[in-house]
XYZ file of C-alpha atoms in Angstrom:
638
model
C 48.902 -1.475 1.203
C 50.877 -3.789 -0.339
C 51.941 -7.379 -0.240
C 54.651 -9.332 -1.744
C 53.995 -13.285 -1.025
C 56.731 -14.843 -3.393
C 56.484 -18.259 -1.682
C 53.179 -18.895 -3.446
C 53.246 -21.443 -5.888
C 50.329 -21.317 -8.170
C 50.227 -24.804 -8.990
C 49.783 -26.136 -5.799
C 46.834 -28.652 -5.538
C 43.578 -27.178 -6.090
C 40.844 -28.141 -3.252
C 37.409 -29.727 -4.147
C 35.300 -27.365 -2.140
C 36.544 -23.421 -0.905
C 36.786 -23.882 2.533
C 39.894 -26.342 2.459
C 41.590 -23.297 1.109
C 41.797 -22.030 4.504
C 43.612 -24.171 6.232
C 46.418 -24.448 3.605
C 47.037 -20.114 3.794
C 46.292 -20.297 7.418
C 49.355 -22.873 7.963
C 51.892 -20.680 5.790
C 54.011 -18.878 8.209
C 54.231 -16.050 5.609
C 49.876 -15.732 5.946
C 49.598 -15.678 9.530
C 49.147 -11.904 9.920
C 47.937 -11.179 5.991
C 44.715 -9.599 5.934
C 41.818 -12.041 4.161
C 38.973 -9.192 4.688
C 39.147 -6.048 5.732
C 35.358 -4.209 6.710
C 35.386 -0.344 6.012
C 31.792 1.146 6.918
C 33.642 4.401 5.553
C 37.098 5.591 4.803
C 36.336 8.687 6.974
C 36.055 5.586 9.866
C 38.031 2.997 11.816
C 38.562 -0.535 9.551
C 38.788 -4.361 11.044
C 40.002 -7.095 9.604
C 40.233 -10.850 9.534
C 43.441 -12.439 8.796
C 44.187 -16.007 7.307
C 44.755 -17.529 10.574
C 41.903 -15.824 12.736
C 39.582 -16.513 9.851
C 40.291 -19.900 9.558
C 40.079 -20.385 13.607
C 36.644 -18.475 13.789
C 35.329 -20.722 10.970
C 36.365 -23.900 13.104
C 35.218 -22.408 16.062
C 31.699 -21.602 14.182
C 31.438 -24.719 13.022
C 31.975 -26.992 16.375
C 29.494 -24.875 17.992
C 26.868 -24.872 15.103
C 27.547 -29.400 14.970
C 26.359 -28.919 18.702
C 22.706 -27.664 18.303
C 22.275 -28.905 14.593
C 22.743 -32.057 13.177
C 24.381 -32.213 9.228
C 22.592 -31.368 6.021
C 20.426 -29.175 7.989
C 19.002 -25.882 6.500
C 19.693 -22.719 7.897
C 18.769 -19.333 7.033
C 21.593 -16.495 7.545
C 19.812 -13.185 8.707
C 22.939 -11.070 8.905
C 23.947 -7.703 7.759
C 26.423 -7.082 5.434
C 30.136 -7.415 7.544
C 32.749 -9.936 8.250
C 29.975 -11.700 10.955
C 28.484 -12.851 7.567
C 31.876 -13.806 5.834
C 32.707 -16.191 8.663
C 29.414 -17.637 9.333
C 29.016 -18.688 5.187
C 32.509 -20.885 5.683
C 31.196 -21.889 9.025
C 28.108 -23.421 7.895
C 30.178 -25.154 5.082
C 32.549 -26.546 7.223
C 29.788 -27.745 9.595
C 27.950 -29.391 6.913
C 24.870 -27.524 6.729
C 22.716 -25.792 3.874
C 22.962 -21.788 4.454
C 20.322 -19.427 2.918
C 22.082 -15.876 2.803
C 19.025 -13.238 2.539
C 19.032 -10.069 3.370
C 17.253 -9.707 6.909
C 14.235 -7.389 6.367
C 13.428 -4.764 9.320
C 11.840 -6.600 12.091
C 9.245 -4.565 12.850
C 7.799 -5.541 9.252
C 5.743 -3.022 8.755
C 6.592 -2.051 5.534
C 5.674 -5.106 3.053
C 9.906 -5.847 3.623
C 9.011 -9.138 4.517
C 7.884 -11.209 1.471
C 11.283 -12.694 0.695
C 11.762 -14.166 4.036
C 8.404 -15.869 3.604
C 9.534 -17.204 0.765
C 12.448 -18.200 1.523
C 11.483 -20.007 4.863
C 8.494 -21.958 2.944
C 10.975 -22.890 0.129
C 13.857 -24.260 2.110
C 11.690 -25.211 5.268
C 15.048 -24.382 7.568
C 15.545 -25.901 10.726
C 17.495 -22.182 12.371
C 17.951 -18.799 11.686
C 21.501 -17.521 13.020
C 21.391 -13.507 13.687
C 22.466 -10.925 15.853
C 21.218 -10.987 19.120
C 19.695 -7.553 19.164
C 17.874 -8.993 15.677
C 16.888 -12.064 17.424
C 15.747 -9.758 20.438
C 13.304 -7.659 18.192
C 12.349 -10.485 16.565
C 11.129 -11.838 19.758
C 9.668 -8.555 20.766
C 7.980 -8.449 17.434
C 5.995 -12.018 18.343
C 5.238 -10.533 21.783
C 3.205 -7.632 20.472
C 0.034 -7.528 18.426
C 0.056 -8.652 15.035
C -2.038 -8.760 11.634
C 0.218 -11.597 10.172
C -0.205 -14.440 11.691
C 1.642 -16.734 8.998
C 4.695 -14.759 8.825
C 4.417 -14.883 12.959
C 3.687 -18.847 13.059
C 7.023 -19.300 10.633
C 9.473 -16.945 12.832
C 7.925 -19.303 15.910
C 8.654 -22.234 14.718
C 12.473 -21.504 13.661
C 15.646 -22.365 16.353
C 17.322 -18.689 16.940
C 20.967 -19.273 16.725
C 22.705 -15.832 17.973
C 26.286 -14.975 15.894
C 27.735 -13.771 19.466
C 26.965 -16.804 20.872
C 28.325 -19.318 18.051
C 31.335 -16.519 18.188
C 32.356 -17.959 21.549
C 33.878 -20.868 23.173
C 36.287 -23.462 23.142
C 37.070 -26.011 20.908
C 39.476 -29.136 20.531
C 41.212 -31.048 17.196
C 41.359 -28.352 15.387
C 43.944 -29.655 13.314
C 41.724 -32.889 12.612
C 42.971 -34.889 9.297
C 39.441 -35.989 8.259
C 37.067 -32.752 7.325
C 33.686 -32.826 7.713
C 32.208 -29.929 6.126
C 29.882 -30.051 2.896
C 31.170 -32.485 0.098
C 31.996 -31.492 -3.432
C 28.441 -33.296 -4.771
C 27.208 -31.827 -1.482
C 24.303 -28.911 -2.100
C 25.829 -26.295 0.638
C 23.979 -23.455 -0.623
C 20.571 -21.704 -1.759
C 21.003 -18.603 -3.337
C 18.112 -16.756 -4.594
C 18.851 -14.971 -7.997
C 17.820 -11.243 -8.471
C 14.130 -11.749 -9.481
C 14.913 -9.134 -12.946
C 12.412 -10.739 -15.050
C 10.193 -12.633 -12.163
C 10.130 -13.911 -8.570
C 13.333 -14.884 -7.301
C 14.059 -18.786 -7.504
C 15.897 -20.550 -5.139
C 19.406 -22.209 -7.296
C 20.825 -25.020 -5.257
C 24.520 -24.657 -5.436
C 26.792 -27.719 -4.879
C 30.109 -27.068 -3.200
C 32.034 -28.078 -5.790
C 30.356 -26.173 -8.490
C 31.249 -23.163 -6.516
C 34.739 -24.124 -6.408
C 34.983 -24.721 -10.050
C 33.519 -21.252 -10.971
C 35.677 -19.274 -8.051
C 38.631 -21.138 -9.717
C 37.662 -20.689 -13.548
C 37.488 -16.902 -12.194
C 40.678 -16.863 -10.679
C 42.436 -17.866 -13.466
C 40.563 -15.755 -16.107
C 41.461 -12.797 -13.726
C 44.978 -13.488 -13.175
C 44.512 -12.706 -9.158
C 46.640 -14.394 -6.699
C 48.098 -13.618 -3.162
C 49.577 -10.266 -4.327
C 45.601 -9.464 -4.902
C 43.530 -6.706 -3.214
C 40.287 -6.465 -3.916
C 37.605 -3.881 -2.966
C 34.049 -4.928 -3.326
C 30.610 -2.981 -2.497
C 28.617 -5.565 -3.792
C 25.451 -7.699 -1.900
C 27.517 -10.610 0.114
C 24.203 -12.611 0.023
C 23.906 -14.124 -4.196
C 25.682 -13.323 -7.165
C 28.771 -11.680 -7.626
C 28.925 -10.106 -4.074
C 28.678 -13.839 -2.588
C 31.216 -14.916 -5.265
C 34.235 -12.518 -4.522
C 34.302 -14.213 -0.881
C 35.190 -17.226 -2.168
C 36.855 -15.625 -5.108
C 39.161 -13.950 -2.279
C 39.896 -17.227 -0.195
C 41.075 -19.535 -3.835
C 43.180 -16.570 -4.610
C 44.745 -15.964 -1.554
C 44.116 -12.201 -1.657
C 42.856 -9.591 0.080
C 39.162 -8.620 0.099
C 38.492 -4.878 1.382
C 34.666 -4.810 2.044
C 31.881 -2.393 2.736
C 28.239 -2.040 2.367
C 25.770 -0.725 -0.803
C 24.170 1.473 1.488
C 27.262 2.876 2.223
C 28.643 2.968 -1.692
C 24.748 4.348 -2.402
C 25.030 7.172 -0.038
C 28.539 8.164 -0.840
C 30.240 7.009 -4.043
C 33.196 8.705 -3.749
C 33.902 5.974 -1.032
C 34.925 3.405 -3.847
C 37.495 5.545 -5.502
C 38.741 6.326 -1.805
C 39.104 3.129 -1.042
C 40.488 1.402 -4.512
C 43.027 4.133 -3.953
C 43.863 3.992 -0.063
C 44.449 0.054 -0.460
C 46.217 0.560 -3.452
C 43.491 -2.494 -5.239
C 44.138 -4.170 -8.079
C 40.958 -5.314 -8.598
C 36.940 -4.492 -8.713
C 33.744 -5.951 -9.267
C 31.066 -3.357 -10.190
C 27.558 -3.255 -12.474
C 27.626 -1.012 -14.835
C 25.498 1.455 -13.617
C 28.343 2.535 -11.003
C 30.763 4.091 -14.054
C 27.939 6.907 -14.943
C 26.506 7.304 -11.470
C 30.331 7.843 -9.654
C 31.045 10.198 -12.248
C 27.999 12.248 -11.808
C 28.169 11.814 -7.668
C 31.539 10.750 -6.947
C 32.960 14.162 -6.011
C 35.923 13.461 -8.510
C 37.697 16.711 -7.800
C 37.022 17.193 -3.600
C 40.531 18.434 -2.059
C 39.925 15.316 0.863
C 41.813 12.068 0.056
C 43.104 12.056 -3.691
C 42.521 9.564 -6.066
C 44.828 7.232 -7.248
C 43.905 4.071 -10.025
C 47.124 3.386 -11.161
C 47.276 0.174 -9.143
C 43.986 -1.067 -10.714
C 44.344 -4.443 -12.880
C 40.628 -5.199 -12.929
C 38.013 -3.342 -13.255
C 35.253 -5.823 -13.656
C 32.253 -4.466 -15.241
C 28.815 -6.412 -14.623
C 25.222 -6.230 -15.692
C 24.447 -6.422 -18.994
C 24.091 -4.537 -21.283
C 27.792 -2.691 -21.183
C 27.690 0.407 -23.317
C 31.149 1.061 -24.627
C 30.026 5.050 -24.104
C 29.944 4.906 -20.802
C 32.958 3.294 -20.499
C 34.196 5.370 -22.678
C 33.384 8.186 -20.530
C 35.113 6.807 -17.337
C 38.185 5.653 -18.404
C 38.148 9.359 -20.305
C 37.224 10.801 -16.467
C 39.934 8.798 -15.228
C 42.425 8.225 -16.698
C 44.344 11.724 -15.355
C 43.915 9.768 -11.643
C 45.954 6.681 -13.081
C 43.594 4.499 -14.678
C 44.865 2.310 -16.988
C 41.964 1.313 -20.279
C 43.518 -2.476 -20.167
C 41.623 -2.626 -16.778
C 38.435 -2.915 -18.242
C 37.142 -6.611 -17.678
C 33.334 -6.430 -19.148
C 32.086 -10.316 -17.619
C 29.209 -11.959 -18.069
C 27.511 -14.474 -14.837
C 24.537 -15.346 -13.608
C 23.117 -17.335 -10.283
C 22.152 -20.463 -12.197
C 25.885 -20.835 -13.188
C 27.526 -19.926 -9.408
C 28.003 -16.293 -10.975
C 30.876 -16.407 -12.997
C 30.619 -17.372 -17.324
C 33.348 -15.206 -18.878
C 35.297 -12.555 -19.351
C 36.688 -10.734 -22.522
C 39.391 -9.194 -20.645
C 43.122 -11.111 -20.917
C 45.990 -10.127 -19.505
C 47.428 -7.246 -21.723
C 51.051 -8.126 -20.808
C 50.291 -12.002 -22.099
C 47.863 -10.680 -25.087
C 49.839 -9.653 -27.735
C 47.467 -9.828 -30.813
C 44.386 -8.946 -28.298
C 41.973 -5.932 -28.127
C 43.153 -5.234 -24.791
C 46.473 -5.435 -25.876
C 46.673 -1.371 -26.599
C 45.949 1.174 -23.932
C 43.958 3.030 -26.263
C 40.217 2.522 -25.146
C 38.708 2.443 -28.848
C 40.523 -0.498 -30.069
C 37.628 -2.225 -27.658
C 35.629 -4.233 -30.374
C 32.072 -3.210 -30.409
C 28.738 -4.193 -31.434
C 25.437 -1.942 -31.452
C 27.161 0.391 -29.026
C 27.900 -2.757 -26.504
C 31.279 -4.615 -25.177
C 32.243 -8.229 -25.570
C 31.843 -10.368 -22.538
C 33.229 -13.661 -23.514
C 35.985 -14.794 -26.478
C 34.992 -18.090 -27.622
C 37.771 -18.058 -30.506
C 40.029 -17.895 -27.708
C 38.988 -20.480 -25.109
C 41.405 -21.723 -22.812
C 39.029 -23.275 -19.782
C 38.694 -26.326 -21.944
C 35.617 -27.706 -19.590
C 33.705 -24.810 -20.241
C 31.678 -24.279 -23.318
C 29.643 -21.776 -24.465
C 27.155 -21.539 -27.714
C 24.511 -19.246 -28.833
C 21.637 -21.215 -30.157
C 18.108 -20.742 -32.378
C 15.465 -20.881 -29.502
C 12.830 -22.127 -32.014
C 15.041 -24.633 -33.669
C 17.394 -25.564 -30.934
C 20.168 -25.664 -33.173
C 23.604 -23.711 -33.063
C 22.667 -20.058 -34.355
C 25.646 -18.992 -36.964
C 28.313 -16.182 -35.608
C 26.623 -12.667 -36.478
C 22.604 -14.153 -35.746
C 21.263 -13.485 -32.447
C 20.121 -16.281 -30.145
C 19.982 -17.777 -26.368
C 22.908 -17.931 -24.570
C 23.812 -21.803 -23.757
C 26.860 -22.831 -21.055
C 27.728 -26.033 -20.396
C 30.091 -25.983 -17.652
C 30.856 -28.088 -14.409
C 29.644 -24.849 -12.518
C 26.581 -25.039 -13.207
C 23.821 -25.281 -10.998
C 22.135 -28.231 -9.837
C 18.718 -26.933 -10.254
C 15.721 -24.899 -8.525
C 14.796 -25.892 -5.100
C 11.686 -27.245 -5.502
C 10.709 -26.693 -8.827
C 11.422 -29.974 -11.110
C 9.651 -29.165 -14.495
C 11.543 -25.593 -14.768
C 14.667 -26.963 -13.646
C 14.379 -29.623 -16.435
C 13.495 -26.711 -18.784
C 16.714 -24.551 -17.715
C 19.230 -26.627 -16.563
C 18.697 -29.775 -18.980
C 19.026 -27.681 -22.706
C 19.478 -30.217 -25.026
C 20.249 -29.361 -29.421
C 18.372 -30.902 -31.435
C 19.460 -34.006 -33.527
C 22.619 -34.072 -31.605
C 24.260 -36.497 -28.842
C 25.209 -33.570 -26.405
C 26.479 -32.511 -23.220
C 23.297 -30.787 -20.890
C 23.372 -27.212 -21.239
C 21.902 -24.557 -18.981
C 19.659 -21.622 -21.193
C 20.504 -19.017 -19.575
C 17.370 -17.009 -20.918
C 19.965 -13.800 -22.323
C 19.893 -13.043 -25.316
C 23.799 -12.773 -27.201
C 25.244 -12.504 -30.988
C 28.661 -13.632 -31.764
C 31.098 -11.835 -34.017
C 34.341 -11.554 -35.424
C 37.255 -13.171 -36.074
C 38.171 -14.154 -32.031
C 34.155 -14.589 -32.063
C 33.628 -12.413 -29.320
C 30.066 -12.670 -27.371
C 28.124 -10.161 -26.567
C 25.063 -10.261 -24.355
C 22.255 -7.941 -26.035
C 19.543 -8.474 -23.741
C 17.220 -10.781 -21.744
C 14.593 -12.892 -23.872
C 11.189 -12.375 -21.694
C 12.272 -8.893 -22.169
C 12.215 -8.537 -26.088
C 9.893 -6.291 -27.433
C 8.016 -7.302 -30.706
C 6.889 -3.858 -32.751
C 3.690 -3.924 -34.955
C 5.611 -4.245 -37.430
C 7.480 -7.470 -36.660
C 10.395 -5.972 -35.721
C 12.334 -6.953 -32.091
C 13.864 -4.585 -30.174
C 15.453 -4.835 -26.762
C 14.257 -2.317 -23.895
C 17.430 -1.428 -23.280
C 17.942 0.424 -26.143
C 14.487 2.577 -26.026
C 15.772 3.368 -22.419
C 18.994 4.817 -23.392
C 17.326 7.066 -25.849
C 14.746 8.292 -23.167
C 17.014 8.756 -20.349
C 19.562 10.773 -23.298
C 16.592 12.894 -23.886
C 16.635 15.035 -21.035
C 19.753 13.617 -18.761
C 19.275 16.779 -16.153
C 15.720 15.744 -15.426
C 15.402 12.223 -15.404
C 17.179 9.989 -13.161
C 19.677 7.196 -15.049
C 19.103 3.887 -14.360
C 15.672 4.116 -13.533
C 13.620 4.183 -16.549
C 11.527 1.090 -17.551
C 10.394 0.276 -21.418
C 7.851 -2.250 -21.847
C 4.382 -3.344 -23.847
C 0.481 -2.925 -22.853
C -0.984 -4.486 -25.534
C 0.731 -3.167 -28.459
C 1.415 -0.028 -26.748
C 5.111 0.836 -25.861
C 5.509 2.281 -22.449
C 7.897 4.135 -21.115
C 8.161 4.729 -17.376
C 10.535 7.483 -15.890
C 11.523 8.177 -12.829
C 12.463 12.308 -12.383
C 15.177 13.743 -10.236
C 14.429 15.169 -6.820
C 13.422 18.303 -6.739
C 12.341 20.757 -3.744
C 9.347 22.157 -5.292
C 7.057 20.413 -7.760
C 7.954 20.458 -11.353
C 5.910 22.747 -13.654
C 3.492 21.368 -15.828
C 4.607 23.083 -18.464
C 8.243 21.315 -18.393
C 6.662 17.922 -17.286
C 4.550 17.673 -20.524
C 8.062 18.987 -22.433
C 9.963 15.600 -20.764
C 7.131 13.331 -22.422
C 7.114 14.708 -25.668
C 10.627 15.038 -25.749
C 11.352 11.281 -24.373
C 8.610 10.219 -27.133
C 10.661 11.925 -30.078
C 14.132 11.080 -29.079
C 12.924 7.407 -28.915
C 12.124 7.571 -32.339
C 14.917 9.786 -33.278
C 17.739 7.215 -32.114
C 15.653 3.642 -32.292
C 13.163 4.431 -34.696
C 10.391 3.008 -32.046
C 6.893 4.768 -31.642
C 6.165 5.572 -28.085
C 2.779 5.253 -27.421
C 2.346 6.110 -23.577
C 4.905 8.150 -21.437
C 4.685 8.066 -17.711
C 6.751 10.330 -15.420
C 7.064 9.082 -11.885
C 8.397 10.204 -8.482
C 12.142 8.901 -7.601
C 12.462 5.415 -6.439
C 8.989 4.453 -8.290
C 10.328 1.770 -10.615
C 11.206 -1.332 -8.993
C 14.986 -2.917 -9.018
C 16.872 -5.848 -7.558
C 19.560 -5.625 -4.825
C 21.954 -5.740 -7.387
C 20.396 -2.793 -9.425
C 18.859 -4.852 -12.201
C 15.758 -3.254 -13.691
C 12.392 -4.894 -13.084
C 10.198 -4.609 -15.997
C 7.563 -6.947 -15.345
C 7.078 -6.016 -11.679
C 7.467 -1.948 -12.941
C 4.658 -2.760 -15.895
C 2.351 -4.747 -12.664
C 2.749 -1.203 -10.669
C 1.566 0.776 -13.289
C -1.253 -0.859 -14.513
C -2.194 -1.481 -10.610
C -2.248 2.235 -10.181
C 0.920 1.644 -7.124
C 3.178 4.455 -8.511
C 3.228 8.223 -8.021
C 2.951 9.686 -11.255
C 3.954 13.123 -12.139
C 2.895 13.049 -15.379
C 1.506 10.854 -17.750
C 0.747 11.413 -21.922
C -0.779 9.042 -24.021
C 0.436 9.787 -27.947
C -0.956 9.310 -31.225
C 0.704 7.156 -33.720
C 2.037 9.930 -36.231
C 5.495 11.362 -34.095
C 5.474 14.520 -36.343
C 2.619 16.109 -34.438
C 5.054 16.418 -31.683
C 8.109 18.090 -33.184
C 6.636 21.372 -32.928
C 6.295 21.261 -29.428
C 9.748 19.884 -29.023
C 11.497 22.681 -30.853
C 9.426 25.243 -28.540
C 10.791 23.067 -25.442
C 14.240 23.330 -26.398
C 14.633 26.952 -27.186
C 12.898 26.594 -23.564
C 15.848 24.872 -22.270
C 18.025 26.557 -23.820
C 17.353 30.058 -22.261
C 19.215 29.814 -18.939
C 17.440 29.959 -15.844
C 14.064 29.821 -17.686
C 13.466 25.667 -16.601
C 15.090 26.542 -13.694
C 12.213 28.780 -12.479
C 10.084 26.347 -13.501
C 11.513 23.701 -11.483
C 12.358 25.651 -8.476
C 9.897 28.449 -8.168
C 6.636 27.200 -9.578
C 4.532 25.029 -7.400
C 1.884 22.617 -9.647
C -1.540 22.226 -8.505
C -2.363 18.533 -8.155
C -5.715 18.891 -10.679
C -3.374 19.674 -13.458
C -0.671 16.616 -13.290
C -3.599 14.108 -14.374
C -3.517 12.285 -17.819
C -3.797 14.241 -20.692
């Protein structure tokens, strides 16, 4: 698929809020029939799209009818699944003036504790509708009709309008082409999006519409994309950087190719398949997808072959981004076309729209640049992570970003490690209904200075060389503080662990955190048929325990193996740690195994050497895992 739009002019006018991008594409003759978003469930099935002009006439269309049964500035909560139903009713509400709340609509039948975000989100931002399918509306209705336990949850759904998409989908409507629009303002708040909830509850970060248009357009540029664009996104469409590539899409003028996480999750060889069968140039993806589509992605299956060669951006999100990983893919990769200039590690978060920075500049235009070479190591590197910003090299002049002393609240110098600060006109206007944190965030101030407001962005980054590149090390409330004064980030001790024994333990899903001044690590294992022998269980903890201390020199003092899908994540695949340290100590987790260790780590190394010459006799852990069931009495703690 490609496009060549050469009538583009990239200095036409920029718009004050998204949606009056619309009309301007969906006038150009040459835009009628281009393709804004395409929806692919699967490659295997058949695709539908949206073009310019029937996107922009559905969003009118939306609109009218929404201005009927609603009156402006109105809250409304979007219960739709992932799909182009959900891209059109986001610009809808915008253009109709009203506040959307994009969730993700838990299983009506709510029976399985799915539900506690929608309560929260309904007794945050009090909304006057909730727009859904009708067959969600219909169960929803169902639901009230039959007996219940929860009678709050019941009293909220009762006393919210039910807007149905098919209904809003339909009709007629005159002046389209009206001169005066009356959608959400620039200092208008047009949307409540909930960030991930990594290191707490999710808080509700009221976005203005012209913040988002700032950071959609700061992105844009720092990107390159324009009309010639395709993009290909498996990303959340409800916060964050899935929410952020529809609008990214409608500034630039591209084309967005969408599909599901479930889907992506189930089959990741459906990314590669489709970066390759729409020939995309670019695609935004956290950094757990390079490790996991290498493992799963059925790189060398004879159906549909993979081609990257088109790919200009491949964004890379979620700190932290190990350069050995990426390392690893473009290594995988690079035989099927992909180019090691693609690699655009970013750095965003909800209180800032999404989008902070990028170290990633245009190789053709970046002559002295890192990215400049297509060989992968001249990427500059710092305790085995990428840059995600180059503040030596700023060219969005409104932006600005600093790394500051959180005790002090003074500029940290380049090469000392401190709070990540942006001060930027995409910033958030705050938490919905929390005043005192919002001051706290959003209103950083340094100390015995006259300065702009800066929002702390509660990461942790370090600044280095000569282009002072950024790099994000970690999340404050996440820092662990050793006995011995030392700080380390739980990153790190999670690397080691899951390096320890990669065919057992599942990546992504182990959790490193404190009890007291005991470090924990919790590990999910793979699936397996049969229960895991004892034997190799009680190898995994020891092992995890020494390898810890091997690479990070950090005494694990409790190890606890856990069944797959134990330790808690967000929708975007960020690790919980709090919420994962509040299941354990709750006793809500299936544990395999769990050893608690004395402090001296030579005790163990014994045992370790008698695991791995375990190991490393073929077929002997195989057995184990396979053939030998374990009786419940004997996976207890030891």
């Amino acid at each position: 698929m490609s496009y060549q739009y050469e009538n583009y002019d990239p200095s036409f006018p920029d718009q004050p809020v998204v949606d009056l991008y619309l009309p301007v594409w969906a006038r150009l003759p040459a835009f009628h029939s281009k393709p804004a978003f395409i929806w692919a469930q699967d490659s295997h099935t058949t695709t539908t799209l949206l073009t310019y002009q029937q996107l922009n006439t559905n969003v009118h269309l939306i609109s009218s009818q929404l201005q009927g049964s609603l009156q402006r500035g109105d809250t409304v909560l979007l219960l739709c699944s992932p799909g182009l139903d959900l891209v059109e009713l986001i610009f809808g509400c915008q253009r109709a003036g009203l506040l959307s709340v994009p969730i993700v609509p838990p299983h009506p039948s709510f029976s399985k504790q799915n539900y506690h975000h929608l309560v929260r989100a309904i007794s945050q931002t009090k909304p006057k509708a909730a727009i859904a399918h009708s067959h969600y509306i219909s169960s929803i209705r169902h639901y009230l009709s039959s007996p219940h336990n929860n009678t709050k949850l019941a009293h909220m759904l009762q006393t919210l309008h039910w807007i149905s998409i098919d209904h809003v989908k339909h009709g007629t409507v005159n002046n389209r082409d009206s001169l005066t629009y009356s959608g959400c303002k620039a200092d208008e708040v047009y949307l409540v999006q909930y960030t991930s909830g990594a290191t707490g509850i999710p808080k509700p970060v009221l976005v203005t519409a012209g913040s988002a248009a700032h950071n959609v357009r700061t992105a844009r540029k720092a990107y390159d994309l324009h009309p010639n664009s395709t993009i290909v996104s498996w990303l959340p469409q409800y916060h964050d950087c899935g929410l952020m590539f529809l609008l990214l899409t409608i500034v630039s003028g591209a084309t967005c190719v969408l599909t599901s996480p479930n889907a992506f999750i189930k089959r990741p060889r459906l990314w590669l398949e489709l970066l390759s069968e729409f020939k995309a140039t670019c695609t935004p993806v956290p950094s757990f997808t390079l490790p996991l589509v290498i493992k799963r992605g059925g790189i060398h299956q004879r159906t549909l072959p993979i081609n990257l060669s088109t790919l200009k951006n491949l964004i890379i999100i979620n700190e932290p981004i190990y350069s050995d990983s990426v390392e690893e893919f473009v290594h995988t990769f690079s035989p099927f076309g992909l180019s090691p200039s693609s690699i655009s590690p970013s750095y965003g978060l909800a209180e800032n729209c999404t989008f902070v920075s990028t170290a990633w500049r245009n190789c053709h235009s970046d002559k002295d640049g890192a990215y400049a070479s297509s060989s992968f190591p001249d990427f500059p590197t710092h305790n085995k992570l990428l840059p995600v910003a180059r503040l030596g090299n700023v060219e969005q002049e409104d932006v600005e970003i600093m790394v500051v002393n959180e005790e002090t609240l003074e500029p940290s110098e380049d090469g000392v490690e401190g709070e990540i600060w942006v001060a930027s006109p995409s910033n958030a206007s705050g938490y919905l209904g929390h005043p005192s944190l919002t001051r706290e965030v959003f209103h950083g101030r340094l100390r015995n200075m006259v300065s702009k407001c800066f929002l702390r962005t509660g990461d942790k980054g370090i600044v280095k060389g000569e282009k002072r590149y950024l790099f994000v090390t970690g999340r404050c409330q996440d820092v662990m503080e050793l006995q011995n004064g030392e700080k380390v980030h739980p990153h790190y001790i999670e690397t080691a662990a899951y390096n320890s024994c990669p065919k057992l333990l599942r990546g992504g899903c182990i959790a490193a955190f404190k009890v007291s001044a005991t470090a924990v690590v919790v590990a999910e294992m793979q699936r397996f048929e049969k229960d895991v022998d004892v034997v190799v269980l009680k190898w995994v903890c020891e092992r995890i325990k020494a390898c810890v201390w091997k690479k990070e020199k950090v005494e694990i003092g409790w190890v606890v193996l856990v069944k797959s899908e134990c330790v808690p994540k967000t929708t975007s695949g960020k690790l919980q740690r709090g919420r994962c340290k509040e299941k354990l100590l709750a006793g809500d987790m299936v544990i395999l195994m769990e050893m608690r260790f004395e402090k001296d780590v030579t005790v163990f190394t014994r045992a370790q050497k008698v695991g791995e010459e375990a190991w490393e006799e073929k077929g002997h852990v195989t057995r184990s895992l396979s053939c030998m069931d374990t009786p419940s009495s004997l996976i207890s703690l030891l």
